[in-house]
Structures are given as C-alpha cells and as structure tokens.
C-alpha cells in the first residue's frame, strides 16, 4: 500500500510529469527524424499496408455511401414489421436483413446500369475515334500542303513534307530499335496489368462483403467507440470529440452525396444537350464530364480538355460548339445547381476551395482533389472557432467584418455593413 502511494506521489510530482513529457517529445522527434531519413522505406511500407487493407477501404467507402439508403430502409421497414411480430427484436433483425439486400441491389444496379449504358457506347466511340483519326490527320496534311502551295509558300510546303518524312522515319526506327526488342517486357507488363485488374476485382468483391458487415455492425462500432472515449477522457472532452465526429460526418456526407447527385445531373444534361446539338460521341464525352465534375472548381475544365480534343478530330466547328456548351454548363452548375444541392455543406469561400484542391491534389492526387475540400472545411471551421474563443476572452469582436478597413476608399464602414 505504501509502495503504491509513493508511486502516485512521484507521478503527481511536477518534475516527474515534466520528465515524462520531455521523454515522449524526444521519442516522437526521433521517430519523425527516422521517418524523414528513410522516407522511401516508410512510403513502401505505407503502400504495402494500403494494398493489404484495400478491401476494407473499399468496403468502408461503399458502406458510407450506402448508409443513407440502409438507414432509410431500416427505418421504414421496421414501422411495418413491428406490427406483425410480437418480438420487436426479430422485427428489427428482419428489417436490417431486407435493408442490406436493398442496399446491395442499389449498389449493383447503379454500377451495373452505368456500365451497361456507358461501356458499349464508350467502346464504339473509341473504336470509331481510332478509325477516323488517321484519315483526319491525312486530310489535315493534304489541306496544309495545298494551302501552302496555293498560298505561294513552296518552301514551307517542302519543310512540311520533310517534317512528315522525318516523323515517319523516327516512328519506324523506334519500332525497330525499341518496341520490337522490348516486346517481351511489354507482354510482361500487360500480364502484370491483367493480374492487378483481377486482384482489384477480387478486392472489390471482398469489399462488398466487408460493406455488408459495416452496415450491420456500424451501430455496435459506434457504441464501442463512444464507450472507449467516455472511459479514457472526461465527460467534457468526450462531448467535444462527439461533436467533432458529428461535424465531420455532416461535412463529408453532405459534400460527397451532394457532388454525386450534382455530377449525375450535369452528365445527363450534357448528354441531352449534345444529342440535341448533334455533337459526336455524346455518351463518352458526357461520362468524362460527369466524372470530372466531381472535382470542385477545376473538374469541368479538366474534363473539357480531352473531350474537346476528341470532338475536334471529328469536327473543329463542333468542338467550338462543345466549348460553349461546357461554359454554359459550368455557369449553371456554379451559380444555380451546385449551391442548390450542396448548400452550405463546406462553408468555404471560393479562394479556399481552390487552395484546398491545389494543395491536397498536389500531395495526394485525385483522392486529394476530391476529399481536400471537406477536410480543409473541417480544419477551417475549428481554427475559426478557436480564434473566436481567443477574441471573446479578450472582449474583442469575433466577426471578420469588424476588422475590415474602408478608410482607404474614403467610404464609411457603417454604410457598407
């Protein structure tokens, strides 16, 4: 008993706490230093870990997207089943089983329907594009040669012929010297690509199974997490952590689900408009526009570049019409449709949206471009709240408008505010 009391006294001593804090900080610095020095090994280990847990990542993403469908189904089914079952627990279990089936049907129907509608047309568009491109390039070369000759620029025509001959010669030399000797390596890479594709499909199948477990166990996981947090922290800290989790869920859920609906609507509008305007490759281009529209701010322009090139091969004039269509779509989406669907899900100004996309996209690639906005929205919200608390403690106004200066414009601030 005395020994336990002495140990408590030592740990309660401020010097012991200071020493423990220094030790933990030093250990953290050493780990950080080693991680920076061996960044390649750390990245390799992280990639390996990501590959191993990828089925769980796929399953978690699918479960998160299907959660509204699952909850809606359970809620409405339980209202009907509890009237027919005396044991409400059995009614609830049956509702969850049926809701799981409904969620899987929605998932398979959405993915399968998209592939059934888009994939055949996309393949036909790509095949047609491959067949048309050589003829278009030949027509372009003939047009350029005739134009330059008729325009009394024979030297430029000779230069163009020489350039075409050199390009053709370079292609032949590259084929003989580089492509043919390395055809075995290319076949190996193709085999590896097929293996990766099969593995990805296998991981997605496992992910669907994990998704089912997540959907049916999410309430238990949430309860276990809450129990652990309540046991490890004070009640006030626990409430703050719960508020943080609810805010993150609201921000991410509102943004992701809103962008899914928004991108689907934009893709459908693009498809209908392209058919009305009789533009080529409507399915392929609409799929590109719809997928890239998921990226905020830059998405429509990222999708417009390859789409314009594809249409330009068929007709430069129609490519110009398509560019006008994209500008109209972006204006409609940015000013009417997007705000109506997303509302204030992020609360970020346009500048910070652009900053989050560029920063997170440069670090994490496409996932960073998509998820960077809600992540930055959470950081921005809590930083703003921290600053507001600091100002309130100093009896200073917390609204940004109070710190704006209009004197340099010779304008009264009260009139503006």
Coordinates of C-alpha atoms in Angstrom, one line a residue:
X1 CA 0.0 0.0 0.0
X2 CA 2.8 2.4 0.9
X3 CA 4.6 1.5 -2.3
X4 CA 1.5 2.4 -4.4
X5 CA 1.2 5.7 -2.5
X6 CA 4.8 6.6 -3.1
X7 CA 4.5 5.8 -6.8
X8 CA 1.5 8.0 -7.1
X9 CA 3.3 10.8 -5.3
X10 CA 6.2 10.5 -7.7
X11 CA 4.0 10.7 -10.8
X12 CA 2.0 13.5 -9.3
X13 CA 5.2 15.4 -8.8
X14 CA 5.5 18.1 -11.5
X15 CA 9.2 17.2 -12.2
X16 CA 8.2 13.7 -12.9
X17 CA 5.5 14.9 -15.3
X18 CA 7.9 17.3 -16.9
X19 CA 10.4 14.4 -17.4
X20 CA 7.7 12.2 -18.9
X21 CA 6.7 15.0 -21.3
X22 CA 10.3 15.5 -22.4
X23 CA 10.8 11.8 -22.9
X24 CA 7.7 11.4 -25.0
X25 CA 8.6 14.6 -27.1
X26 CA 12.1 13.3 -27.6
X27 CA 10.9 9.8 -28.7
X28 CA 8.4 11.5 -31.1
X29 CA 11.2 13.6 -32.6
X30 CA 13.4 10.6 -33.0
X31 CA 10.6 8.7 -34.8
X32 CA 9.9 11.7 -37.0
X33 CA 13.6 12.1 -37.9
X34 CA 14.0 8.4 -38.8
X35 CA 10.8 8.6 -40.9
X36 CA 12.2 11.5 -42.8
X37 CA 15.6 9.9 -43.3
X38 CA 14.0 6.6 -44.5
X39 CA 11.1 8.2 -46.4
X40 CA 11.4 5.7 -49.2
X41 CA 11.1 2.7 -46.9
X42 CA 8.2 4.4 -45.0
X43 CA 6.4 5.1 -48.3
X44 CA 6.9 1.5 -49.4
X45 CA 5.6 0.2 -46.0
X46 CA 2.6 2.5 -46.3
X47 CA 1.9 1.4 -49.8
X48 CA 2.1 -2.3 -48.7
X49 CA -0.2 -1.6 -45.8
X50 CA -2.7 0.2 -48.1
X51 CA -2.6 -2.7 -50.5
X52 CA -3.4 -5.2 -47.7
X53 CA -6.3 -3.2 -46.2
X54 CA -7.7 -2.0 -49.6
X55 CA -10.7 -4.4 -49.4
X56 CA -11.6 -2.8 -46.1
X57 CA -11.1 0.7 -47.6
X58 CA -13.4 -0.2 -50.5
X59 CA -16.0 -1.7 -48.1
X60 CA -15.9 1.3 -45.8
X61 CA -16.4 3.7 -48.8
X62 CA -19.3 1.7 -50.2
X63 CA -20.9 1.4 -46.7
X64 CA -20.6 5.1 -46.2
X65 CA -22.2 5.9 -49.5
X66 CA -25.0 3.3 -48.9
X67 CA -25.6 4.3 -45.3
X68 CA -28.5 6.8 -46.2
X69 CA -30.2 4.0 -48.2
X70 CA -29.7 1.5 -45.5
X71 CA -30.9 3.8 -42.7
X72 CA -34.0 4.8 -44.7
X73 CA -34.9 1.2 -45.5
X74 CA -34.5 0.1 -41.9
X75 CA -36.5 3.0 -40.5
X76 CA -39.4 2.4 -42.9
X77 CA -39.4 -1.4 -42.8
X78 CA -39.3 -1.5 -39.0
X79 CA -42.6 0.5 -38.9
X80 CA -44.3 -2.3 -40.8
X81 CA -42.6 -5.4 -39.4
X82 CA -43.1 -4.5 -35.7
X83 CA -46.8 -4.7 -36.2
X84 CA -46.6 -8.3 -37.4
X85 CA -44.0 -9.6 -35.0
X86 CA -44.6 -9.8 -31.3
X87 CA -40.9 -9.8 -30.7
X88 CA -39.6 -6.4 -31.7
X89 CA -36.0 -7.6 -31.8
X90 CA -36.9 -10.1 -34.5
X91 CA -38.7 -7.4 -36.4
X92 CA -35.6 -5.2 -36.2
X93 CA -33.4 -8.0 -37.4
X94 CA -35.6 -8.8 -40.4
X95 CA -35.7 -5.1 -41.3
X96 CA -31.9 -4.9 -41.2
X97 CA -31.6 -8.0 -43.5
X98 CA -34.1 -6.6 -46.0
X99 CA -32.3 -3.2 -45.8
X100 CA -29.0 -4.9 -46.6
X101 CA -30.5 -6.6 -49.6
X102 CA -32.0 -3.3 -50.8
X103 CA -28.6 -1.5 -50.4
X104 CA -26.8 -4.2 -52.3
X105 CA -29.4 -4.0 -55.1
X106 CA -29.0 -0.3 -55.3
X107 CA -25.2 -0.7 -55.4
X108 CA -25.2 -3.4 -58.1
X109 CA -28.0 -1.6 -60.0
X110 CA -26.1 1.7 -60.0
X111 CA -22.7 0.3 -61.0
X112 CA -24.1 -2.3 -63.4
X113 CA -26.5 0.2 -65.0
X114 CA -23.7 2.7 -65.5
X115 CA -21.5 0.1 -67.2
X116 CA -24.4 -1.3 -69.3
X117 CA -25.3 2.2 -70.6
X118 CA -21.9 3.8 -70.9
X119 CA -19.4 0.9 -71.6
X120 CA -20.8 -0.3 -75.0
X121 CA -21.2 3.3 -76.3
X122 CA -17.8 4.2 -75.0
X123 CA -16.1 1.3 -76.8
X124 CA -17.9 2.1 -80.0
X125 CA -16.8 5.8 -79.7
X126 CA -13.2 4.8 -79.0
X127 CA -13.1 2.4 -81.9
X128 CA -14.7 4.9 -84.2
X129 CA -12.2 7.5 -83.0
X130 CA -9.3 5.2 -83.7
X131 CA -10.6 4.5 -87.2
X132 CA -11.3 8.2 -88.0
X133 CA -8.1 9.7 -86.6
X134 CA -5.6 8.5 -89.3
X135 CA -7.9 9.8 -92.1
X136 CA -8.4 13.1 -90.4
X137 CA -4.6 13.5 -90.0
X138 CA -4.1 12.7 -93.7
X139 CA -6.8 15.2 -94.7
X140 CA -5.1 17.8 -92.5
X141 CA -1.7 17.2 -94.1
X142 CA -3.2 17.4 -97.6
X143 CA -5.1 20.6 -96.7
X144 CA -1.9 22.1 -95.2
X145 CA 0.1 21.2 -98.3
X146 CA -2.4 22.5 -100.7
X147 CA -2.9 25.7 -98.7
X148 CA 0.8 26.4 -98.5
X149 CA 1.3 25.6 -102.2
X150 CA -1.6 27.8 -103.3
X151 CA -0.5 30.5 -101.0
X152 CA 2.8 30.6 -102.8
X153 CA 4.8 29.2 -99.9
X154 CA 6.6 26.3 -101.5
X155 CA 9.4 26.4 -99.0
X156 CA 7.0 25.8 -96.1
X157 CA 5.4 23.0 -98.1
X158 CA 8.8 21.4 -98.6
X159 CA 9.5 21.9 -94.9
X160 CA 6.2 20.2 -94.0
X161 CA 6.9 17.2 -96.3
X162 CA 10.4 16.9 -94.7
X163 CA 8.9 17.0 -91.3
X164 CA 6.4 14.3 -92.1
X165 CA 9.1 12.1 -93.6
X166 CA 11.3 12.6 -90.5
X167 CA 8.4 11.8 -88.2
X168 CA 7.6 8.6 -90.2
X169 CA 11.3 7.6 -90.2
X170 CA 11.5 8.2 -86.5
X171 CA 8.5 6.0 -85.8
X172 CA 9.9 3.2 -88.0
X173 CA 13.3 3.5 -86.2
X174 CA 11.6 3.5 -82.8
X175 CA 9.6 0.4 -83.7
X176 CA 12.7 -1.5 -84.9
X177 CA 15.1 -0.4 -82.2
X178 CA 12.9 0.0 -79.1
X179 CA 9.5 -1.6 -79.5
X180 CA 10.3 -4.9 -81.1
X181 CA 13.3 -5.8 -78.9
X182 CA 11.3 -5.0 -75.8
X183 CA 8.1 -6.7 -76.8
X184 CA 8.8 -9.4 -74.2
X185 CA 8.9 -6.7 -71.5
X186 CA 5.6 -5.2 -72.7
X187 CA 3.9 -8.6 -72.6
X188 CA 5.2 -9.0 -69.0
X189 CA 3.7 -5.6 -68.2
X190 CA 0.4 -6.5 -69.8
X191 CA 0.3 -9.7 -67.8
X192 CA 1.0 -7.7 -64.6
X193 CA -1.7 -5.3 -65.6
X194 CA -4.2 -8.2 -66.0
X195 CA -3.1 -9.6 -62.7
X196 CA -3.6 -6.2 -61.0
X197 CA -7.1 -5.9 -62.6
X198 CA -8.1 -9.4 -61.4
X199 CA -6.8 -8.6 -58.0
X200 CA -8.7 -5.3 -57.9
X201 CA -11.9 -7.1 -58.9
X202 CA -11.3 -9.6 -56.1
X203 CA -10.7 -6.8 -53.6
X204 CA -13.9 -5.1 -54.7
X205 CA -15.8 -8.4 -54.2
X206 CA -14.3 -8.7 -50.7
X207 CA -15.1 -5.1 -50.2
X208 CA -18.8 -5.8 -50.9
X209 CA -18.7 -8.4 -48.1
X210 CA -17.0 -6.0 -45.8
X211 CA -19.6 -3.4 -46.7
X212 CA -22.4 -5.7 -45.5
X213 CA -20.6 -6.2 -42.2
X214 CA -20.0 -2.5 -41.8
X215 CA -23.7 -1.7 -42.5
X216 CA -24.9 -4.2 -40.0
X217 CA -22.3 -3.5 -37.3
X218 CA -21.9 0.3 -37.5
X219 CA -24.2 0.8 -34.5
X220 CA -22.1 -1.6 -32.5
X221 CA -18.8 0.0 -33.7
X222 CA -20.2 3.5 -32.8
X223 CA -21.3 2.3 -29.3
X224 CA -17.9 0.7 -28.6
X225 CA -16.1 3.8 -29.7
X226 CA -18.3 6.0 -27.5
X227 CA -17.7 3.7 -24.6
X228 CA -14.0 3.8 -25.0
X229 CA -13.9 7.6 -25.4
X230 CA -16.1 8.0 -22.3
X231 CA -13.8 5.7 -20.3
X232 CA -10.5 7.4 -21.4
X233 CA -11.4 11.0 -21.2
X234 CA -13.5 13.4 -19.1
X235 CA -17.2 14.0 -19.9
X236 CA -16.5 17.5 -21.4
X237 CA -13.7 16.2 -23.6
X238 CA -15.9 13.2 -24.7
X239 CA -18.7 15.6 -25.7
X240 CA -16.2 17.7 -27.7
X241 CA -14.9 14.6 -29.5
X242 CA -18.5 13.5 -30.3
X243 CA -19.3 17.0 -31.7
X244 CA -16.2 16.8 -33.8
X245 CA -17.2 13.4 -35.2
X246 CA -20.8 14.6 -36.0
X247 CA -19.5 17.7 -37.7
X248 CA -17.1 15.7 -39.8
X249 CA -19.8 13.2 -40.8
X250 CA -22.2 16.1 -41.7
X251 CA -19.5 17.9 -43.8
X252 CA -18.2 14.8 -45.6
X253 CA -21.6 13.2 -46.1
X254 CA -23.2 16.4 -47.3
X255 CA -20.4 17.2 -49.7
X256 CA -19.9 13.7 -51.2
X257 CA -23.6 12.8 -51.6
X258 CA -24.3 16.3 -53.0
X259 CA -21.4 16.1 -55.5
X260 CA -22.6 12.6 -56.6
X261 CA -26.1 14.0 -57.3
X262 CA -24.7 17.2 -58.9
X263 CA -22.3 15.3 -61.2
X264 CA -25.0 12.8 -62.3
X265 CA -27.4 15.7 -63.2
X266 CA -24.6 17.6 -65.1
X267 CA -23.7 14.4 -67.0
X268 CA -27.3 13.8 -68.0
X269 CA -27.8 17.4 -69.1
X270 CA -24.6 17.3 -71.1
X271 CA -25.8 14.1 -72.8
X272 CA -29.2 15.5 -73.7
X273 CA -27.7 18.8 -74.9
X274 CA -25.1 17.0 -77.1
X275 CA -27.8 14.9 -78.7
X276 CA -29.9 18.0 -79.4
X277 CA -26.9 19.8 -80.9
X278 CA -26.0 16.5 -82.8
X279 CA -22.4 16.6 -81.4
X280 CA -20.3 13.4 -81.8
X281 CA -19.5 10.9 -79.0
X282 CA -22.3 12.1 -76.6
X283 CA -22.0 9.1 -74.2
X284 CA -18.2 9.1 -74.0
X285 CA -17.9 12.8 -73.5
X286 CA -20.9 13.0 -71.1
X287 CA -19.3 10.3 -69.0
X288 CA -16.0 12.2 -68.9
X289 CA -17.8 15.5 -67.9
X290 CA -19.8 13.8 -65.2
X291 CA -16.9 12.0 -63.6
X292 CA -14.5 15.0 -63.7
X293 CA -17.3 17.3 -62.4
X294 CA -16.9 15.5 -59.1
X295 CA -13.7 17.6 -58.6
X296 CA -14.8 21.0 -57.4
X297 CA -13.9 24.2 -59.3
X298 CA -11.5 22.6 -61.8
X299 CA -13.5 19.5 -62.7
X300 CA -15.5 20.8 -65.7
X301 CA -12.4 22.3 -67.2
X302 CA -10.3 19.1 -66.7
X303 CA -12.9 17.1 -68.4
X304 CA -13.5 19.7 -71.2
X305 CA -9.8 19.5 -72.5
X306 CA -9.8 15.8 -73.6
X307 CA -13.4 16.0 -74.7
X308 CA -12.7 19.0 -76.9
X309 CA -9.7 17.2 -78.5
X310 CA -11.9 14.1 -79.2
X311 CA -14.6 16.2 -80.8
X312 CA -12.1 18.3 -82.7
X313 CA -10.9 15.2 -84.5
X314 CA -14.4 14.8 -85.9
X315 CA -15.1 18.5 -86.5
X316 CA -13.3 21.6 -85.2
X317 CA -16.5 23.7 -85.6
X318 CA -18.5 21.2 -83.4
X319 CA -15.6 21.3 -80.9
X320 CA -16.2 25.1 -80.6
X321 CA -19.9 24.5 -80.0
X322 CA -18.9 22.0 -77.3
X323 CA -16.7 24.5 -75.6
X324 CA -19.6 27.0 -75.5
X325 CA -21.8 24.2 -74.0
X326 CA -19.3 23.5 -71.3
X327 CA -19.1 27.2 -70.4
X328 CA -22.9 27.3 -70.1
X329 CA -22.9 24.1 -68.0
X330 CA -20.3 25.4 -65.7
X331 CA -22.1 28.7 -65.2
X332 CA -25.4 26.9 -64.5
X333 CA -23.7 24.4 -62.1
X334 CA -21.6 27.0 -60.3
X335 CA -24.4 29.6 -59.7
X336 CA -27.7 27.6 -59.6
X337 CA -27.4 23.8 -59.4
X338 CA -24.4 23.4 -57.2
X339 CA -25.4 25.9 -54.4
X340 CA -29.0 24.4 -54.5
X341 CA -27.8 20.8 -53.9
X342 CA -24.7 21.4 -51.8
X343 CA -25.9 24.4 -49.9
X344 CA -23.5 25.3 -47.1
X345 CA -22.1 21.8 -46.7
X346 CA -18.5 23.1 -46.6
X347 CA -18.8 26.8 -45.7
X348 CA -15.6 27.7 -47.6
X349 CA -15.1 30.7 -49.8
X350 CA -14.1 30.1 -53.4
X351 CA -10.5 31.0 -52.7
X352 CA -10.1 28.4 -50.0
X353 CA -11.8 25.8 -52.2
X354 CA -9.2 26.4 -54.9
X355 CA -6.4 26.4 -52.4
X356 CA -7.5 23.0 -50.9
X357 CA -7.8 21.4 -54.3
X358 CA -4.4 22.5 -55.5
X359 CA -2.6 21.7 -52.2
X360 CA -4.3 18.3 -51.5
X361 CA -4.3 17.4 -55.2
X362 CA -0.6 18.0 -55.4
X363 CA 0.1 15.8 -52.4
X364 CA -2.5 13.0 -52.7
X365 CA -3.5 13.1 -56.4
X366 CA -7.1 12.6 -57.4
X367 CA -8.4 11.5 -53.9
X368 CA -6.8 14.7 -52.5
X369 CA -8.7 16.8 -55.1
X370 CA -12.0 15.2 -54.2
X371 CA -11.6 15.0 -50.4
X372 CA -9.4 18.0 -49.9
X373 CA -12.3 20.4 -49.8
X374 CA -14.2 18.7 -46.9
X375 CA -11.0 18.1 -45.0
X376 CA -10.0 21.7 -45.3
X377 CA -13.5 22.8 -44.4
X378 CA -13.2 20.9 -41.0
X379 CA -9.8 22.4 -40.3
X380 CA -11.0 25.9 -41.3
X381 CA -14.1 25.6 -39.1
X382 CA -12.3 24.6 -35.9
X383 CA -9.5 27.1 -36.5
X384 CA -12.1 29.9 -36.9
X385 CA -13.8 28.7 -33.7
X386 CA -10.5 28.7 -31.8
X387 CA -9.7 32.3 -32.9
X388 CA -13.2 33.4 -32.0
X389 CA -12.8 32.0 -28.4
X390 CA -9.5 33.8 -28.1
X391 CA -11.0 37.1 -29.1
X392 CA -14.0 36.7 -26.8
X393 CA -11.7 36.1 -23.9
X394 CA -10.1 39.5 -24.7
X395 CA -13.5 41.1 -25.1
X396 CA -12.9 41.7 -28.7
X397 CA -15.5 41.2 -31.6
X398 CA -15.2 37.8 -33.3
X399 CA -16.8 38.7 -36.6
X400 CA -14.4 39.4 -39.5
X401 CA -16.4 42.4 -40.7
X402 CA -15.4 44.3 -37.6
X403 CA -11.8 44.3 -38.8
X404 CA -12.3 45.4 -42.4
X405 CA -11.0 48.8 -43.2
X406 CA -12.7 51.1 -45.7
X407 CA -10.9 54.3 -44.9
X408 CA -8.5 53.9 -47.8
X409 CA -11.5 54.0 -50.1
X410 CA -12.9 57.1 -48.3
X411 CA -16.1 55.1 -47.5
X412 CA -18.0 54.9 -44.2
X413 CA -17.8 51.4 -42.9
X414 CA -21.2 51.6 -41.3
X415 CA -22.8 52.3 -44.7
X416 CA -21.3 49.1 -46.1
X417 CA -22.1 46.9 -43.1

